[in-house]
């Protein structure tokens, strides 16, 4: 049994003066049917002991959590959407519901909502989230977490019994309200709003707030604002590297969808790559491929340039941009190289050698058109996996000349201790010839079961399978005292807890 983590509420955001958010009211829904409760992360933040009725009161009716925010706050922000400035943004269908501390590392966390009703920023929208949108956010966050990408977690999803009209889903469609656990909902666009309104004093307050609550060690830097920007930049670039390794396309990399802790959040039209393809695009409305798979680092750089500009009047943007230019390539390369080595379960041999292996691997992936997830699955542990290659659906590719350079380089690599163990002991590697994946056909099939038959079993089975993959890849459970696979039956497993 994991030790009980104390629930440790916070109201950090309320230290900001007026001008940063609006007090709002949650919508009243005709139905509250619990569809997903993230008990793993509830344990970590000390909310695992909530009874079902308490969970519903908190995460469907939004009755305040003790000691946290007394009322929900819609955050104010602007942002560049597809590179056009939009001053009419802000939390239009969500709010900051509560804040609390991580029971293990002590970091500040937000519980934010999606689909909880209209706010002053709804712009004529209904303030709601479709059930499909909620299900998709669960799937994206679970898969990214299992692949080791820093992401918000989906904490709770209730179906809410309304009929919604949407242009991008067969309508009417079912409704839901989602709660997201994440490291800050302060966005690049939060800074942009105050800079746009000619309020460097508020930009400074926001920066001070970020330093105090998210990066306390930067408070002693010679120029804490420059240090803050540098940290946000480094983490954001590292995050895009993480997406590249995971084969993930976020889809909507607007400045209001990037936050100050470099954590991936807000999942709309995301997709996973079937095969390596830099121009693979997730959103049907992204006609120019602005946010295509291979252009995500460029999007991060563009957004970080806009963020630097907001510091005008606080600290010179020129210096921030110099830091960005100087760090960008090395941050990205480090994230990709380290991420690939980790996803392959290989011991690093030094940056130069590792980078050459990664280059060779991507040449192979581009030319062979081997399934992206399949390649990482087959090559896990490097040469320690050669006996598995024959039974791979891509077996032929590993016998082809084009694989030669990768194979030659793999000869010098050894599996990590975990990988050697996992290849010998994990059913994920011993009993399967195909990896766990999250391709669009799978997502649509999971949704169809819910949509057509109200069958939630495939979704919950998928979540379990994704979590099992995460454990096979060596991801630790959120409760650090149980690093290995979580044993035993779990209460309410049927509901995907
Ligand atoms: P997103 O594309 O989800 O990042 O949202 C972009 C902006 O549109 C944000 O200001 C959202 O709050 C707002 N928005 C998205 N969907 C809705 C909706 N159904 N009702 C009201 N506002 C929305
Ligand atoms: Mg958004």
Short mmCIF file of C-alpha atoms and ligand atoms in Angstrom, two decimals:
data_model
loop_
_atom_site.label_atom_id
_atom_site.label_comp_id
_atom_site.label_asym_id
_atom_site.label_seq_id
_atom_site.Cartn_x
_atom_site.Cartn_y
_atom_site.Cartn_z
CA UNK A 1 0.00 0.00 0.00
CA UNK A 2 1.34 3.42 -0.85
CA UNK A 3 1.72 5.68 2.14
CA UNK A 4 -1.01 8.26 2.44
CA UNK A 5 0.02 11.51 0.85
CA UNK A 6 -1.28 14.54 2.63
CA UNK A 7 -3.69 16.79 0.77
CA UNK A 8 -1.94 20.15 0.69
CA UNK A 9 -4.12 22.91 -0.73
CA UNK A 10 -2.89 26.27 -2.03
CA UNK A 11 -4.39 29.58 -3.13
CA UNK A 12 -1.21 30.90 -4.69
CA UNK A 13 -3.02 32.47 -7.64
CA UNK A 14 -5.10 34.65 -5.30
CA UNK A 15 -1.92 36.54 -4.38
CA UNK A 16 -2.18 38.29 -7.74
CA UNK A 17 -4.17 41.53 -7.60
CA UNK A 18 -7.21 42.18 -9.78
CA UNK A 19 -6.60 42.20 -13.52
CA UNK A 20 -5.46 38.62 -13.97
CA UNK A 21 -8.71 36.66 -13.67
CA UNK A 22 -12.47 36.87 -13.15
CA UNK A 23 -14.55 35.07 -10.57
CA UNK A 24 -17.03 32.86 -12.42
CA UNK A 25 -19.78 30.36 -11.71
CA UNK A 26 -19.80 26.76 -12.85
CA UNK A 27 -22.64 25.52 -15.05
CA UNK A 28 -25.34 23.30 -13.53
CA UNK A 29 -25.55 20.06 -15.51
CA UNK A 30 -28.58 17.79 -15.86
CA UNK A 31 -26.51 14.63 -15.31
CA UNK A 32 -23.26 13.64 -13.58
CA UNK A 33 -22.05 10.23 -14.68
CA UNK A 34 -18.49 9.50 -13.65
CA UNK A 35 -16.59 8.19 -16.65
CA UNK A 36 -12.98 8.45 -15.50
CA UNK A 37 -11.33 8.95 -12.15
CA UNK A 38 -7.54 9.11 -12.11
CA UNK A 39 -6.90 7.31 -8.86
CA UNK A 40 -3.15 7.06 -9.50
CA UNK A 41 -2.77 10.82 -9.46
CA UNK A 42 -5.45 11.30 -6.82
CA UNK A 43 -3.23 9.24 -4.53
CA UNK A 44 -0.28 11.44 -5.26
CA UNK A 45 -2.13 14.63 -4.31
CA UNK A 46 -3.97 13.14 -1.36
CA UNK A 47 -7.46 13.16 -2.90
CA UNK A 48 -7.75 9.39 -3.32
CA UNK A 49 -9.89 8.94 -0.23
CA UNK A 50 -12.77 11.06 -1.60
CA UNK A 51 -15.96 9.04 -1.74
CA UNK A 52 -17.86 9.02 -5.01
CA UNK A 53 -20.31 11.67 -3.81
CA UNK A 54 -17.44 13.89 -2.66
CA UNK A 55 -15.67 13.43 -5.99
CA UNK A 56 -18.89 14.45 -7.75
CA UNK A 57 -19.36 17.48 -5.52
CA UNK A 58 -15.83 18.62 -6.29
CA UNK A 59 -15.37 17.68 -9.94
CA UNK A 60 -18.89 17.93 -11.39
CA UNK A 61 -20.55 20.57 -9.17
CA UNK A 62 -17.28 22.36 -8.36
CA UNK A 63 -17.95 22.86 -4.70
CA UNK A 64 -14.67 24.29 -3.42
CA UNK A 65 -11.98 22.00 -2.05
CA UNK A 66 -11.18 22.86 1.56
CA UNK A 67 -8.35 25.38 1.90
CA UNK A 68 -8.10 26.07 -1.83
CA UNK A 69 -9.86 28.70 -3.96
CA UNK A 70 -13.26 29.70 -2.57
CA UNK A 71 -14.57 30.48 -6.08
CA UNK A 72 -13.57 29.42 -9.61
CA UNK A 73 -11.36 31.85 -11.54
CA UNK A 74 -11.45 32.29 -15.33
CA UNK A 75 -7.93 33.28 -16.31
CA UNK A 76 -7.40 36.25 -18.61
CA UNK A 77 -5.16 35.79 -21.61
CA UNK A 78 -4.64 36.71 -25.24
CA UNK A 79 -2.67 34.84 -27.83
CA UNK A 80 -1.45 34.32 -31.35
CA UNK A 81 -3.60 31.75 -33.11
CA UNK A 82 -1.99 30.46 -36.29
CA UNK A 83 0.22 33.55 -36.02
CA UNK A 84 -2.64 36.08 -35.90
CA UNK A 85 -3.04 38.06 -32.69
CA UNK A 86 -6.34 37.48 -30.89
CA UNK A 87 -7.16 39.79 -27.98
CA UNK A 88 -10.51 38.03 -27.38
CA UNK A 89 -9.24 34.90 -25.71
CA UNK A 90 -9.26 33.83 -22.06
CA UNK A 91 -10.80 30.86 -20.27
CA UNK A 92 -14.01 30.62 -22.29
CA UNK A 93 -15.06 27.15 -21.23
CA UNK A 94 -12.90 26.47 -18.23
CA UNK A 95 -11.54 27.93 -15.03
CA UNK A 96 -8.94 27.41 -12.38
CA UNK A 97 -10.85 25.39 -9.82
CA UNK A 98 -8.26 24.64 -7.15
CA UNK A 99 -4.55 24.57 -6.43
CA UNK A 100 -2.60 22.09 -4.36
CA UNK A 101 0.86 20.68 -3.85
CA UNK A 102 2.28 17.50 -5.27
CA UNK A 103 2.58 15.00 -2.42
CA UNK A 104 5.98 13.79 -3.63
CA UNK A 105 7.96 16.72 -5.04
CA UNK A 106 6.01 19.53 -3.39
CA UNK A 107 5.51 21.45 -6.65
CA UNK A 108 2.44 23.63 -7.10
CA UNK A 109 -0.32 22.06 -9.19
CA UNK A 110 -3.55 23.40 -10.67
CA UNK A 111 -6.86 21.64 -11.03
CA UNK A 112 -8.31 23.35 -14.09
CA UNK A 113 -11.52 22.57 -15.93
CA UNK A 114 -12.67 22.17 -19.51
CA UNK A 115 -16.36 22.34 -20.33
CA UNK A 116 -17.51 23.83 -17.02
CA UNK A 117 -19.69 26.61 -18.43
CA UNK A 118 -19.59 30.03 -19.99
CA UNK A 119 -17.42 32.90 -18.76
CA UNK A 120 -16.82 36.49 -19.87
CA UNK A 121 -14.45 34.97 -22.48
CA UNK A 122 -16.85 32.55 -24.16
CA UNK A 123 -17.31 34.75 -27.26
CA UNK A 124 -20.73 33.27 -28.02
CA UNK A 125 -19.50 29.71 -27.44
CA UNK A 126 -21.45 27.36 -25.18
CA UNK A 127 -18.65 26.86 -22.64
CA UNK A 128 -18.98 23.11 -23.01
CA UNK A 129 -16.75 20.16 -23.91
CA UNK A 130 -17.94 17.28 -26.03
CA UNK A 131 -17.71 13.84 -24.52
CA UNK A 132 -15.52 12.83 -27.44
CA UNK A 133 -13.23 15.78 -26.69
CA UNK A 134 -12.99 14.63 -23.08
CA UNK A 135 -12.25 11.04 -24.07
CA UNK A 136 -9.58 12.25 -26.50
CA UNK A 137 -7.90 14.31 -23.77
CA UNK A 138 -7.75 11.23 -21.52
CA UNK A 139 -6.13 9.22 -24.31
CA UNK A 140 -3.56 11.88 -25.22
CA UNK A 141 -2.49 12.49 -21.63
CA UNK A 142 -2.27 8.81 -20.71
CA UNK A 143 -0.21 8.00 -23.81
CA UNK A 144 2.15 10.94 -23.41
CA UNK A 145 2.67 10.15 -19.75
CA UNK A 146 3.45 6.52 -20.56
CA UNK A 147 5.97 7.67 -23.19
CA UNK A 148 7.66 9.95 -20.66
CA UNK A 149 6.55 13.32 -22.06
CA UNK A 150 5.84 16.06 -19.52
CA UNK A 151 2.11 16.51 -19.70
CA UNK A 152 -0.88 17.56 -17.69
CA UNK A 153 -2.88 14.61 -16.38
CA UNK A 154 -6.55 14.03 -16.95
CA UNK A 155 -7.88 13.87 -13.41
CA UNK A 156 -11.61 13.41 -13.82
CA UNK A 157 -14.26 13.18 -16.51
CA UNK A 158 -18.02 13.30 -15.97
CA UNK A 159 -20.60 12.93 -18.67
CA UNK A 160 -23.06 15.79 -18.19
CA UNK A 161 -26.18 14.88 -20.16
CA UNK A 162 -26.45 17.77 -22.59
CA UNK A 163 -26.63 17.79 -26.38
CA UNK A 164 -24.01 19.90 -28.12
CA UNK A 165 -23.77 21.19 -31.64
CA UNK A 166 -20.33 21.14 -33.23
CA UNK A 167 -19.05 21.66 -36.74
CA UNK A 168 -16.32 19.04 -36.36
CA UNK A 169 -18.38 16.20 -34.84
CA UNK A 170 -21.61 14.56 -35.95
CA UNK A 171 -24.18 16.58 -33.97
CA UNK A 172 -25.97 16.68 -31.65
CA UNK A 173 -23.18 15.11 -29.62
CA UNK A 174 -22.79 14.19 -25.94
CA UNK A 175 -21.29 16.55 -23.35
CA UNK A 176 -18.74 16.24 -20.56
CA UNK A 177 -16.77 18.18 -18.01
CA UNK A 178 -13.09 17.44 -17.56
CA UNK A 179 -10.68 18.28 -14.75
CA UNK A 180 -7.02 18.56 -15.59
CA UNK A 181 -4.14 18.34 -13.12
CA UNK A 182 -1.17 20.31 -14.31
CA UNK A 183 1.76 22.53 -13.50
CA UNK A 184 0.25 25.97 -14.08
CA UNK A 185 -2.31 27.34 -16.47
CA UNK A 186 -0.34 30.55 -16.96
CA UNK A 187 0.31 30.73 -20.67
CA UNK A 188 2.57 32.71 -22.99
CA UNK A 189 -0.71 34.44 -23.84
CA UNK A 190 -1.15 35.48 -20.19
CA UNK A 191 1.96 37.65 -20.59
CA UNK A 192 0.89 38.82 -24.03
CA UNK A 193 -2.37 40.24 -22.70
CA UNK A 194 -0.67 42.63 -20.31
CA UNK A 195 2.07 43.62 -22.75
CA UNK A 196 -0.59 44.29 -25.40
CA UNK A 197 -2.46 46.51 -22.96
CA UNK A 198 0.72 48.48 -22.20
CA UNK A 199 1.03 47.15 -18.66
CA UNK A 200 4.66 46.11 -18.07
CA UNK A 201 3.88 46.41 -14.35
CA UNK A 202 1.49 43.49 -14.71
CA UNK A 203 3.94 41.51 -16.83
CA UNK A 204 6.42 41.97 -14.01
CA UNK A 205 3.89 40.86 -11.38
CA UNK A 206 3.12 37.76 -13.40
CA UNK A 207 6.83 37.00 -13.79
CA UNK A 208 7.36 37.51 -10.05
CA UNK A 209 4.48 35.14 -9.40
CA UNK A 210 5.97 32.47 -11.69
CA UNK A 211 9.34 32.77 -10.01
CA UNK A 212 7.88 32.62 -6.50
CA UNK A 213 5.64 29.63 -7.16
CA UNK A 214 7.16 27.65 -10.00
CA UNK A 215 10.85 28.52 -10.04
CA UNK A 216 11.80 29.69 -6.53
CA UNK A 217 15.50 29.00 -7.08
CA UNK A 218 15.63 31.66 -9.81
CA UNK A 219 14.80 34.41 -7.31
CA UNK A 220 18.48 34.82 -6.50
CA UNK A 221 19.68 35.15 -10.11
CA UNK A 222 21.38 38.39 -11.17
CA UNK A 223 18.42 39.06 -13.51
CA UNK A 224 15.58 36.81 -12.31
CA UNK A 225 13.41 37.76 -15.33
CA UNK A 226 16.07 36.71 -17.79
CA UNK A 227 16.59 33.52 -15.80
CA UNK A 228 12.84 32.89 -15.80
CA UNK A 229 12.60 33.36 -19.54
CA UNK A 230 15.62 31.10 -20.07
CA UNK A 231 14.04 28.35 -18.01
CA UNK A 232 10.68 28.60 -19.77
CA UNK A 233 12.50 28.56 -23.12
CA UNK A 234 14.67 25.57 -22.27
CA UNK A 235 11.71 23.56 -21.00
CA UNK A 236 9.47 24.46 -23.92
CA UNK A 237 12.08 23.45 -26.46
CA UNK A 238 12.75 20.23 -24.53
CA UNK A 239 9.01 19.53 -24.60
CA UNK A 240 8.87 19.83 -28.38
CA UNK A 241 11.80 17.41 -28.53
CA UNK A 242 9.77 15.06 -26.35
CA UNK A 243 6.84 15.25 -28.78
CA UNK A 244 9.17 14.43 -31.67
CA UNK A 245 10.50 11.31 -29.94
CA UNK A 246 6.97 10.26 -28.99
CA UNK A 247 5.74 10.79 -32.57
CA UNK A 248 3.11 13.19 -31.28
CA UNK A 249 1.58 16.11 -33.14
CA UNK A 250 -0.12 18.55 -30.77
CA UNK A 251 -2.01 20.24 -33.59
CA UNK A 252 -2.67 23.71 -32.17
CA UNK A 253 0.57 25.29 -31.00
CA UNK A 254 -0.89 28.74 -30.42
CA UNK A 255 0.67 30.91 -27.73
CA UNK A 256 -2.35 30.37 -25.48
CA UNK A 257 -1.65 26.63 -25.52
CA UNK A 258 1.90 26.89 -24.15
CA UNK A 259 2.46 27.34 -20.47
CA UNK A 260 5.21 28.67 -18.22
CA UNK A 261 6.36 25.29 -16.96
CA UNK A 262 6.95 23.76 -20.38
CA UNK A 263 4.28 21.14 -19.80
CA UNK A 264 2.13 19.85 -22.63
CA UNK A 265 -1.56 20.61 -22.11
CA UNK A 266 -4.86 21.37 -23.80
CA UNK A 267 -5.47 18.57 -26.26
CA UNK A 268 -7.70 19.19 -29.26
CA UNK A 269 -7.07 17.72 -32.72
CA UNK A 270 -3.82 15.90 -31.77
CA UNK A 271 -2.62 12.80 -33.59
CA UNK A 272 0.16 10.27 -33.41
CA UNK A 273 2.31 9.62 -36.47
CA UNK A 274 1.75 6.29 -38.18
CA UNK A 275 5.14 6.61 -39.91
CA UNK A 276 7.89 9.16 -39.77
CA UNK A 277 6.74 12.13 -41.85
CA UNK A 278 7.78 15.68 -41.01
CA UNK A 279 4.77 17.13 -42.84
CA UNK A 280 2.20 14.96 -41.05
CA UNK A 281 -0.48 17.36 -39.81
CA UNK A 282 -3.05 16.78 -37.07
CA UNK A 283 -5.74 19.46 -37.44
CA UNK A 284 -7.96 19.39 -40.50
CA UNK A 285 -8.07 23.19 -40.36
CA UNK A 286 -4.25 23.49 -40.45
CA UNK A 287 -4.22 23.62 -44.22
CA UNK A 288 -0.71 25.02 -44.60
CA UNK A 289 0.80 22.48 -42.21
CA UNK A 290 1.98 25.26 -39.89
CA UNK A 291 1.90 22.89 -36.92
CA UNK A 292 2.97 19.75 -38.78
CA UNK A 293 5.02 17.15 -36.90
CA UNK A 294 8.39 18.39 -38.10
CA UNK A 295 7.53 22.06 -37.63
CA UNK A 296 6.78 21.86 -33.91
CA UNK A 297 10.23 23.10 -32.81
CA UNK A 298 9.84 26.03 -35.20
CA UNK A 299 6.44 26.79 -33.66
CA UNK A 300 7.99 26.72 -30.20
CA UNK A 301 10.72 29.13 -31.33
CA UNK A 302 8.17 31.49 -32.88
CA UNK A 303 6.06 31.45 -29.72
CA UNK A 304 9.09 31.94 -27.51
CA UNK A 305 10.00 34.99 -29.59
CA UNK A 306 6.55 36.44 -28.87
CA UNK A 307 7.02 35.67 -25.18
CA UNK A 308 10.38 37.47 -25.15
CA UNK A 309 8.72 40.57 -26.62
CA UNK A 310 6.29 40.76 -23.72
CA UNK A 311 9.21 41.42 -21.35
CA UNK A 312 9.80 44.84 -22.91
CA UNK A 313 9.90 47.24 -19.98
CA UNK A 314 10.83 44.46 -17.56
CA UNK A 315 14.12 43.20 -18.98
CA UNK A 316 15.54 43.72 -22.50
CA UNK A 317 13.90 41.29 -24.99
CA UNK A 318 17.05 41.47 -27.12
CA UNK A 319 19.02 39.62 -24.45
CA UNK A 320 16.28 37.03 -24.02
CA UNK A 321 16.29 36.40 -27.76
CA UNK A 322 20.07 36.08 -27.75
CA UNK A 323 19.73 33.42 -25.05
CA UNK A 324 17.06 31.64 -27.08
CA UNK A 325 19.17 31.68 -30.24
CA UNK A 326 22.21 30.45 -28.38
CA UNK A 327 20.43 27.65 -26.54
CA UNK A 328 17.81 26.46 -29.00
CA UNK A 329 19.68 23.84 -31.04
CA UNK A 330 21.49 22.30 -28.14
CA UNK A 331 18.33 22.11 -26.00
CA UNK A 332 16.43 20.47 -28.83
CA UNK A 333 19.19 18.06 -29.70
CA UNK A 334 19.66 17.07 -26.07
CA UNK A 335 15.95 16.36 -25.69
CA UNK A 336 15.74 14.34 -28.89
CA UNK A 337 18.95 12.38 -28.41
CA UNK A 338 18.30 11.60 -24.76
CA UNK A 339 14.66 10.85 -25.52
CA UNK A 340 15.45 8.45 -28.36
CA UNK A 341 18.08 6.63 -26.30
CA UNK A 342 15.59 6.32 -23.48
CA UNK A 343 12.77 5.14 -25.71
CA UNK A 344 15.17 2.56 -27.16
CA UNK A 345 16.28 1.46 -23.69
CA UNK A 346 19.95 2.04 -24.54
CA UNK A 347 22.79 3.24 -22.39
CA UNK A 348 24.18 6.56 -23.60
CA UNK A 349 27.73 6.46 -24.96
CA UNK A 350 28.42 10.16 -25.32
CA UNK A 351 26.68 12.94 -27.17
CA UNK A 352 28.51 12.60 -30.49
CA UNK A 353 28.01 8.87 -30.85
CA UNK A 354 24.43 9.06 -29.60
CA UNK A 355 23.58 11.85 -32.06
CA UNK A 356 24.99 9.80 -34.95
CA UNK A 357 22.86 6.83 -33.94
CA UNK A 358 19.77 9.05 -33.80
CA UNK A 359 20.53 10.53 -37.23
CA UNK A 360 20.96 7.07 -38.73
CA UNK A 361 17.75 5.91 -37.12
CA UNK A 362 15.74 8.79 -38.59
CA UNK A 363 17.23 8.25 -42.05
CA UNK A 364 16.14 4.63 -41.76
CA UNK A 365 12.67 5.59 -40.51
CA UNK A 366 12.20 8.09 -43.34
CA UNK A 367 13.38 5.73 -46.09
CA UNK A 368 11.95 2.42 -44.88
CA UNK A 369 8.56 3.82 -43.84
CA UNK A 370 8.56 1.32 -40.95
CA UNK A 371 5.81 2.03 -38.43
CA UNK A 372 7.11 4.67 -36.01
CA UNK A 373 6.03 2.98 -32.79
CA UNK A 374 6.87 -0.42 -34.26
CA UNK A 375 10.50 0.56 -34.85
CA UNK A 376 10.97 1.72 -31.27
CA UNK A 377 9.29 -1.44 -30.02
CA UNK A 378 11.39 -3.75 -32.19
CA UNK A 379 14.69 -1.98 -31.54
CA UNK A 380 14.17 -1.71 -27.78
CA UNK A 381 17.39 -2.78 -26.07
CA UNK A 382 19.23 -2.68 -29.43
CA UNK A 383 21.02 -5.90 -30.35
CA UNK A 384 19.55 -7.56 -27.27
CA UNK A 385 16.32 -7.66 -29.28
CA UNK A 386 17.56 -9.25 -32.53
CA UNK A 387 15.70 -12.48 -31.77
CA UNK A 388 12.44 -10.49 -31.69
CA UNK A 389 12.94 -8.95 -35.12
CA UNK A 390 11.99 -12.08 -37.06
CA UNK A 391 8.48 -12.04 -35.62
CA UNK A 392 7.93 -8.32 -36.23
CA UNK A 393 5.45 -7.34 -38.93
CA UNK A 394 8.33 -5.20 -40.24
CA UNK A 395 10.86 -8.10 -40.18
CA UNK A 396 11.90 -7.53 -43.80
CA UNK A 397 13.02 -3.97 -43.11
CA UNK A 398 15.61 -5.14 -40.60
CA UNK A 399 17.16 -7.46 -43.18
CA UNK A 400 17.30 -4.74 -45.80
CA UNK A 401 20.56 -2.90 -46.60
CA UNK A 402 18.97 0.36 -45.53
CA UNK A 403 19.04 -0.86 -41.95
CA UNK A 404 22.80 -1.57 -42.12
CA UNK A 405 24.05 1.75 -40.71
CA UNK A 406 21.67 1.58 -37.73
CA UNK A 407 22.56 -2.03 -37.06
CA UNK A 408 26.28 -1.28 -37.24
CA UNK A 409 25.92 1.48 -34.70
CA UNK A 410 23.67 -0.54 -32.42
CA UNK A 411 26.49 -3.09 -32.08
CA UNK A 412 28.29 -0.63 -29.82
CA UNK A 413 25.28 -0.05 -27.57
CA UNK A 414 24.11 -1.93 -24.52
CA UNK A 415 20.63 -2.05 -23.07
CA UNK A 416 20.01 -0.14 -19.88
CA UNK A 417 19.61 -2.21 -16.77
CA UNK A 418 15.87 -1.70 -16.93
CA UNK A 419 15.67 -2.65 -20.62
CA UNK A 420 17.64 -5.85 -20.09
CA UNK A 421 15.25 -6.76 -17.29
CA UNK A 422 12.13 -5.76 -19.22
CA UNK A 423 13.11 -7.80 -22.29
CA UNK A 424 13.45 -10.87 -20.09
CA UNK A 425 10.48 -10.35 -17.82
CA UNK A 426 7.86 -7.94 -19.18
CA UNK A 427 4.87 -9.51 -20.95
CA UNK A 428 4.76 -6.33 -23.03
CA UNK A 429 7.98 -7.40 -24.76
CA UNK A 430 7.67 -11.17 -24.36
CA UNK A 431 4.12 -11.74 -25.52
CA UNK A 432 3.53 -9.15 -28.21
CA UNK A 433 4.76 -8.47 -31.71
CA UNK A 434 3.11 -5.06 -31.97
CA UNK A 435 3.51 -2.04 -29.72
CA UNK A 436 0.80 -0.15 -27.94
CA UNK A 437 -0.09 2.82 -30.11
CA UNK A 438 -2.63 5.64 -30.32
CA UNK A 439 -3.33 6.00 -34.01
CA UNK A 440 -6.42 7.80 -35.23
CA UNK A 441 -8.19 4.59 -36.27
CA UNK A 442 -7.82 3.23 -32.75
CA UNK A 443 -9.09 6.45 -31.21
CA UNK A 444 -12.10 6.48 -33.52
CA UNK A 445 -12.86 2.82 -32.73
CA UNK A 446 -12.73 3.51 -28.99
CA UNK A 447 -15.08 6.42 -29.48
CA UNK A 448 -17.45 4.41 -31.70
CA UNK A 449 -17.91 1.82 -28.96
CA UNK A 450 -19.00 4.59 -26.60
CA UNK A 451 -21.00 6.48 -29.18
CA UNK A 452 -22.85 3.54 -30.71
CA UNK A 453 -23.17 1.06 -27.81
CA UNK A 454 -22.30 3.09 -24.72
CA UNK A 455 -19.57 0.52 -24.25
CA UNK A 456 -16.78 1.98 -22.10
CA UNK A 457 -14.88 -1.26 -21.70
CA UNK A 458 -12.57 -0.75 -24.72
CA UNK A 459 -11.56 2.71 -23.44
CA UNK A 460 -10.73 1.42 -19.98
CA UNK A 461 -8.89 -1.57 -21.42
CA UNK A 462 -6.87 0.83 -23.56
CA UNK A 463 -5.97 2.98 -20.57
CA UNK A 464 -4.80 -0.12 -18.70
CA UNK A 465 -2.77 -1.26 -21.70
CA UNK A 466 -1.14 2.15 -22.11
CA UNK A 467 -0.26 2.22 -18.42
CA UNK A 468 1.20 -1.29 -18.73
CA UNK A 469 3.37 -0.06 -21.61
CA UNK A 470 4.51 2.82 -19.42
CA UNK A 471 5.58 0.39 -16.71
CA UNK A 472 7.32 -1.84 -19.26
CA UNK A 473 9.26 1.21 -20.44
CA UNK A 474 10.27 1.91 -16.87
CA UNK A 475 7.96 4.81 -16.05
CA UNK A 476 7.56 5.13 -12.35
CA UNK A 477 4.16 5.13 -10.80
CA UNK A 478 3.21 8.58 -9.51
CA UNK A 479 3.60 7.25 -5.97
CA UNK A 480 7.36 7.05 -5.72
CA UNK A 481 7.41 4.42 -2.99
CA UNK A 482 6.20 1.82 -5.47
CA UNK A 483 8.57 2.10 -8.44
CA UNK A 484 7.75 -1.26 -9.97
CA UNK A 485 4.57 -2.57 -11.52
CA UNK A 486 1.54 -1.93 -9.35
CA UNK A 487 0.41 -5.32 -8.10
CA UNK A 488 -2.96 -6.61 -7.30
CA UNK A 489 -6.57 -5.88 -8.01
CA UNK A 490 -7.60 -2.31 -7.67
CA UNK A 491 -10.99 -1.19 -6.44
CA UNK A 492 -13.18 0.01 -9.26
CA UNK A 493 -10.77 -1.03 -11.95
CA UNK A 494 -13.77 -1.47 -14.18
CA UNK A 495 -14.12 2.27 -14.21
CA UNK A 496 -10.56 2.77 -15.28
CA UNK A 497 -9.29 4.04 -12.01
P1 LIG B 1 -8.76 26.07 -27.56
O1 LIG B 1 -8.80 25.91 -29.03
O2 LIG B 1 -9.50 25.00 -26.80
O3 LIG B 1 -7.37 26.26 -27.02
O4 LIG B 1 -9.57 27.40 -27.24
C1 LIG B 1 -9.28 28.65 -27.81
C2 LIG B 1 -10.17 29.71 -27.20
O5 LIG B 1 -11.53 29.45 -27.51
C3 LIG B 1 -10.08 29.80 -25.70
O6 LIG B 1 -10.26 31.14 -25.33
C4 LIG B 1 -11.27 28.94 -25.26
O7 LIG B 1 -11.71 29.28 -23.96
C5 LIG B 1 -12.29 29.30 -26.32
N1 LIG B 1 -13.29 28.23 -26.52
C6 LIG B 1 -13.09 27.04 -27.14
N2 LIG B 1 -14.24 26.33 -27.17
C7 LIG B 1 -15.18 27.05 -26.54
C8 LIG B 1 -16.57 26.86 -26.23
N3 LIG B 1 -17.22 25.74 -26.58
N4 LIG B 1 -17.21 27.84 -25.58
C9 LIG B 1 -16.58 28.97 -25.22
N5 LIG B 1 -15.29 29.22 -25.48
C10 LIG B 1 -14.58 28.27 -26.13
MG1 LIG B 2 -6.44 26.31 -25.45
#
